[in-house]
Coordinates of C-alpha atoms in Angstrom, one line a residue:
M1 CA 3.3 -12.3 -39.7
R2 CA 4.4 -10.0 -36.9
R3 CA 1.0 -9.9 -35.4
V4 CA 0.6 -13.7 -35.7
T5 CA 4.1 -14.2 -34.0
L6 CA 3.2 -11.9 -31.2
N7 CA -0.1 -13.6 -30.6
L8 CA 1.5 -17.0 -30.6
A9 CA 4.1 -15.8 -28.1
A10 CA 1.4 -14.3 -25.9
L11 CA -0.5 -17.6 -26.1
A12 CA 2.6 -19.5 -25.1
V13 CA 3.2 -17.3 -22.1
L14 CA -0.4 -17.7 -21.1
V15 CA -0.2 -21.5 -21.2
V16 CA 3.0 -21.6 -19.3
S17 CA 1.6 -19.2 -16.6
V18 CA -1.8 -20.8 -16.3
F19 CA -0.9 -24.5 -16.5
P20 CA 0.5 -24.9 -13.0
V21 CA -2.7 -23.4 -11.6
Y22 CA -4.8 -25.7 -13.7
W23 CA -2.7 -28.7 -12.7
M24 CA -3.1 -27.8 -9.0
A25 CA -7.0 -27.6 -9.4
A26 CA -7.1 -30.8 -11.5
T27 CA -5.0 -32.7 -8.9
A28 CA -7.4 -31.5 -6.2
F29 CA -10.2 -33.3 -7.9
T30 CA -8.2 -36.5 -8.7
P31 CA -8.3 -39.6 -6.5
T32 CA -5.1 -40.5 -4.7
V33 CA -4.7 -43.6 -6.7
D34 CA -4.7 -41.7 -10.0
I35 CA -2.4 -39.0 -8.5
L36 CA 0.3 -41.6 -7.8
S37 CA -0.2 -43.3 -11.2
E38 CA 2.8 -43.6 -13.5
T39 CA 0.7 -42.3 -16.4
P40 CA -0.9 -39.0 -15.2
S41 CA -3.9 -37.6 -17.2
L42 CA -4.6 -33.9 -17.9
W43 CA -8.2 -34.3 -16.6
P44 CA -9.4 -36.4 -13.7
A45 CA -11.3 -39.4 -15.0
R46 CA -13.1 -39.9 -11.7
P47 CA -13.5 -36.5 -10.0
T48 CA -13.8 -36.5 -6.3
L49 CA -14.3 -34.0 -3.5
D50 CA -12.6 -36.1 -0.8
H51 CA -9.5 -34.0 -0.8
F52 CA -11.5 -30.8 -0.2
A53 CA -13.3 -32.5 2.7
T54 CA -9.9 -33.5 4.1
A55 CA -8.6 -30.0 3.8
V56 CA -11.6 -28.3 5.4
R57 CA -11.8 -30.8 8.2
A58 CA -8.1 -30.4 9.0
A59 CA -7.2 -29.1 12.4
G60 CA -7.0 -25.3 12.5
F61 CA -8.3 -24.7 8.9
W62 CA -10.8 -22.0 9.9
T63 CA -8.6 -20.5 12.5
F64 CA -5.7 -20.0 10.1
W65 CA -8.2 -18.8 7.5
R66 CA -9.4 -16.1 9.9
N67 CA -5.8 -15.2 10.9
S68 CA -4.8 -14.7 7.2
L69 CA -7.9 -12.7 6.4
S70 CA -7.5 -10.5 9.5
V71 CA -3.8 -9.8 9.0
T72 CA -4.2 -9.1 5.3
V73 CA -7.2 -6.8 5.4
S74 CA -5.7 -4.8 8.4
A75 CA -2.4 -4.4 6.6
V76 CA -4.0 -3.2 3.4
L77 CA -6.3 -0.7 5.1
L78 CA -3.5 0.7 7.1
A79 CA -1.3 1.0 4.1
L80 CA -4.0 2.8 2.1
A81 CA -4.8 5.2 4.9
V82 CA -1.2 6.3 5.5
A83 CA -0.1 6.2 1.8
L84 CA -3.1 8.3 0.7
L85 CA -2.0 11.1 3.0
A86 CA 1.7 10.8 2.1
A87 CA 1.0 10.6 -1.6
F88 CA -1.2 13.7 -1.5
A89 CA 1.4 15.6 0.4
V90 CA 4.1 14.6 -2.1
A91 CA 2.0 15.2 -5.3
R92 CA 0.3 18.5 -4.3
M93 CA 2.5 20.3 -1.8
R94 CA 5.9 21.8 -1.9
W95 CA 8.0 21.4 1.3
R96 CA 11.6 21.1 2.4
G97 CA 12.9 17.5 2.1
R98 CA 10.2 16.5 -0.3
R99 CA 12.7 15.1 -2.9
G100 CA 14.6 13.2 -0.2
F101 CA 11.4 11.7 1.0
I102 CA 10.5 10.5 -2.5
L103 CA 14.0 9.0 -2.9
M104 CA 13.7 7.2 0.4
V105 CA 10.4 5.7 -0.6
F106 CA 11.8 4.5 -3.9
V107 CA 14.8 3.0 -2.2
A108 CA 12.5 1.2 0.3
Q109 CA 10.4 -0.1 -2.6
T110 CA 13.4 -1.6 -4.3
A111 CA 14.8 -3.2 -1.2
P112 CA 14.7 -7.0 -1.1
W113 CA 12.4 -7.7 1.9
S114 CA 13.7 -11.2 2.3
A115 CA 17.1 -9.8 3.2
L116 CA 15.4 -8.0 6.1
L117 CA 14.0 -11.2 7.6
V118 CA 16.8 -11.7 10.2
P119 CA 16.9 -8.0 11.4
V120 CA 13.1 -8.0 11.7
Y121 CA 13.2 -11.2 13.7
I122 CA 15.8 -9.8 16.0
I123 CA 13.9 -6.6 16.6
A124 CA 10.7 -8.5 17.2
R125 CA 12.4 -10.9 19.6
D126 CA 14.1 -8.1 21.6
A127 CA 10.8 -6.1 21.7
D128 CA 8.9 -9.2 22.9
M129 CA 6.7 -9.1 19.8
L130 CA 7.0 -12.7 18.5
D131 CA 4.0 -14.9 18.2
R132 CA 1.6 -12.0 17.6
L133 CA -0.6 -11.3 14.7
S134 CA -0.3 -7.6 15.3
T135 CA 3.5 -7.9 14.6
L136 CA 2.8 -9.7 11.3
T137 CA 0.2 -7.0 10.4
L138 CA 2.8 -4.3 11.0
V139 CA 5.4 -6.1 8.9
Y140 CA 3.0 -6.5 6.0
F141 CA 1.9 -2.9 6.4
V142 CA 5.5 -1.7 6.1
T143 CA 6.1 -4.1 3.2
T144 CA 3.3 -2.7 1.0
L145 CA 3.5 0.9 2.1
P146 CA 6.3 2.1 -0.4
F147 CA 4.5 0.7 -3.4
T148 CA 1.2 2.1 -2.3
I149 CA 2.7 5.6 -1.9
V150 CA 4.4 5.6 -5.3
T151 CA 1.3 4.3 -7.1
L152 CA -1.1 6.7 -5.5
R153 CA 1.3 9.6 -6.0
G154 CA 1.1 9.0 -9.8
F155 CA -2.6 8.9 -9.7
I156 CA -2.9 12.1 -7.7
A157 CA -0.4 13.9 -9.9
A158 CA -2.5 12.9 -13.0
I159 CA -5.6 14.6 -11.6
P160 CA -5.7 18.3 -12.8
P161 CA -5.4 20.7 -9.8
E162 CA -7.9 22.9 -11.5
L163 CA -10.7 20.5 -10.4
E164 CA -9.8 21.1 -6.7
E165 CA -9.4 24.9 -7.3
A166 CA -12.9 24.9 -8.9
A167 CA -14.3 23.1 -5.8
L168 CA -12.6 25.6 -3.5
M169 CA -14.1 28.5 -5.4
D170 CA -17.5 26.9 -5.1
G171 CA -17.2 27.0 -1.3
C172 CA -15.7 23.7 -0.5
G173 CA -12.9 23.4 2.1
R174 CA -9.7 21.6 1.4
A175 CA -11.0 18.4 3.0
A176 CA -14.3 18.6 1.3
A177 CA -12.7 19.2 -2.1
F178 CA -10.4 16.2 -1.6
R179 CA -13.3 14.0 -0.5
R180 CA -15.7 15.1 -3.3
V181 CA -13.3 15.6 -6.2
V182 CA -10.0 13.8 -5.8
L183 CA -11.1 10.7 -3.9
P184 CA -13.6 9.5 -6.5
L185 CA -11.0 9.9 -9.2
L186 CA -8.6 7.9 -7.2
A187 CA -10.8 4.8 -7.3
P188 CA -8.6 3.1 -9.9
G189 CA -5.4 3.7 -7.9
L190 CA -7.0 2.6 -4.7
M191 CA -8.3 -0.6 -6.2
S192 CA -5.0 -1.4 -7.9
T193 CA -2.9 -0.8 -4.8
S194 CA -5.3 -2.7 -2.5
L195 CA -5.2 -5.6 -4.9
F196 CA -1.4 -5.7 -4.9
G197 CA -1.3 -5.3 -1.1
F198 CA -3.8 -8.1 -0.6
I199 CA -2.0 -10.5 -2.9
T200 CA 1.4 -9.7 -1.3
A201 CA 0.2 -10.1 2.3
W202 CA -2.0 -13.1 1.6
N203 CA 0.7 -15.2 -0.1
E204 CA 3.6 -14.2 2.2
F205 CA 5.4 -17.2 3.9
A206 CA 8.8 -16.2 5.1
F207 CA 7.9 -13.6 7.8
A208 CA 4.9 -15.6 8.9
N209 CA 7.1 -18.7 9.4
A210 CA 9.8 -16.7 11.2
L211 CA 7.7 -14.5 13.5
I212 CA 5.0 -17.0 14.6
I213 CA 7.0 -19.8 16.3
K214 CA 5.4 -21.1 19.5
D215 CA 1.8 -20.1 19.2
Q216 CA 0.5 -22.4 16.5
G217 CA -3.0 -20.9 16.7
D218 CA -1.7 -17.6 15.3
R219 CA -0.2 -19.1 12.1
T220 CA -1.5 -18.2 8.7
L221 CA -2.7 -20.2 5.7
P222 CA 0.6 -20.4 3.9
I223 CA 2.2 -22.1 6.9
W224 CA -0.9 -24.4 7.3
L225 CA -0.4 -25.6 3.7
S226 CA 2.8 -27.4 4.6
T227 CA 1.1 -29.6 7.2
F228 CA -0.6 -32.2 5.0
S229 CA 1.5 -35.3 5.5
N230 CA 1.0 -38.8 6.7
V231 CA 3.0 -42.0 7.3
F232 CA 3.3 -42.4 3.5
G233 CA 4.6 -38.8 2.8
T234 CA 2.9 -35.7 1.6
D235 CA -0.8 -36.0 0.9
W236 CA -0.7 -34.3 -2.5
G237 CA -4.5 -34.4 -3.1
A238 CA -5.3 -32.6 0.2
T239 CA -2.4 -30.2 -0.3
M240 CA -3.6 -29.2 -3.8
A241 CA -7.2 -28.9 -2.5
A242 CA -6.0 -26.7 0.3
A243 CA -4.0 -24.6 -2.2
T244 CA -7.1 -24.2 -4.4
L245 CA -9.1 -23.0 -1.5
F246 CA -6.3 -20.7 -0.5
M247 CA -6.3 -19.2 -4.0
L248 CA -10.1 -18.5 -4.0
P249 CA -10.1 -15.3 -1.9
V250 CA -7.4 -13.7 -4.1
L251 CA -9.4 -14.6 -7.2
L252 CA -12.6 -13.2 -5.8
V253 CA -10.9 -10.0 -4.7
F254 CA -9.4 -9.6 -8.2
L255 CA -12.8 -10.1 -9.9
V256 CA -14.5 -7.6 -7.6
L257 CA -11.8 -4.9 -7.9
Q258 CA -11.3 -5.4 -11.6
R259 CA -15.0 -4.5 -12.2
R260 CA -14.7 -1.4 -10.0
V261 CA -11.4 -0.1 -11.5
A262 CA -13.1 0.5 -14.9
S263 CA -16.1 2.2 -13.4
G264 CA -14.1 4.4 -11.0
M265 CA -12.1 6.0 -13.8
I266 CA -15.0 8.3 -14.8
V267 CA -16.6 8.9 -11.4
G268 CA -16.5 12.5 -10.5
A269 CA -14.7 13.6 -13.7
V270 CA -17.4 16.0 -14.8
K271 CA -18.2 19.0 -12.7
G272 CA -21.9 20.0 -12.9

C-alpha cells in the first residue's frame, strides 16, 4: 500500500507538472475558432500549423532567437570556465580566506536575484551599459556563477586525489593531470551545471525587459513572446506556438546532455 500510494502521488505530481506544457502545445495546433470555444477539448479536432507560420513570420523572430542563443551560450561558457577554476581551488587547495570565500559563494547563491533588479539597472544606466547584449550576458553569467561553483566543487571533492597523484608520479604536470584525469570525471558535473545555466538564462525575463529598453533589435525571445496581439486582443494560438518553439532548444539541450551525463560518469575512472 505504501508503494502504491507513493506511485499514485508521483503520478499526480507528474500530471500537474506536464499538463500546462501539453495544453500549450495542443493549443498551438488548435484553430483560433476552437481556442475561443466555450467547450474546449483536450485534443485539437482539426490540427493546424497556421499559428506556427504566424510565429515564424513575425517581425524579429530570427533576430530575437539569435540574441537569446548568443547571450545564453556565452553566459554558460563563461560561468563554466570561471567556476571550474574557482571550484578546483576551493576543493583541492588550502589558502587563507578559503572558508570566507565559500561562505560568500553560498550567500550569493541564496540571494533573490529579482531583488537586485533595480540596483543592476542603476549601475548599468550610470555606466552607459543599457541596451547591450553584452550587459545581459554579464548579468546571466553572474547569476549562474555561484551555483556552478558550488556544484563543481562537490564533483571535484568527490574525485579521489590519489588519481591526480598517480598521474603526477607517471610524469604528468599539474595541468596535464587535471586535463587527463580530473576533467573527464567532471563530465557529469559540467553537463548538469551547463543545463541549469542554459535553462536559467534562456527563460529569464525580468533583467532582459529592464536592461534592453530602446534598442528593440537586441531583445530576447521571452520579451518577444509578449508581442502577439491584435485588435481583438492576444493571439493565443500564435502565442502558444511561439512558446512551443521557444521550449524546443531547452528540450533538445536536455536530451543531448542527459545522454552524456551517464556516459561521462565512467570516462577516465580506470587508470591503465
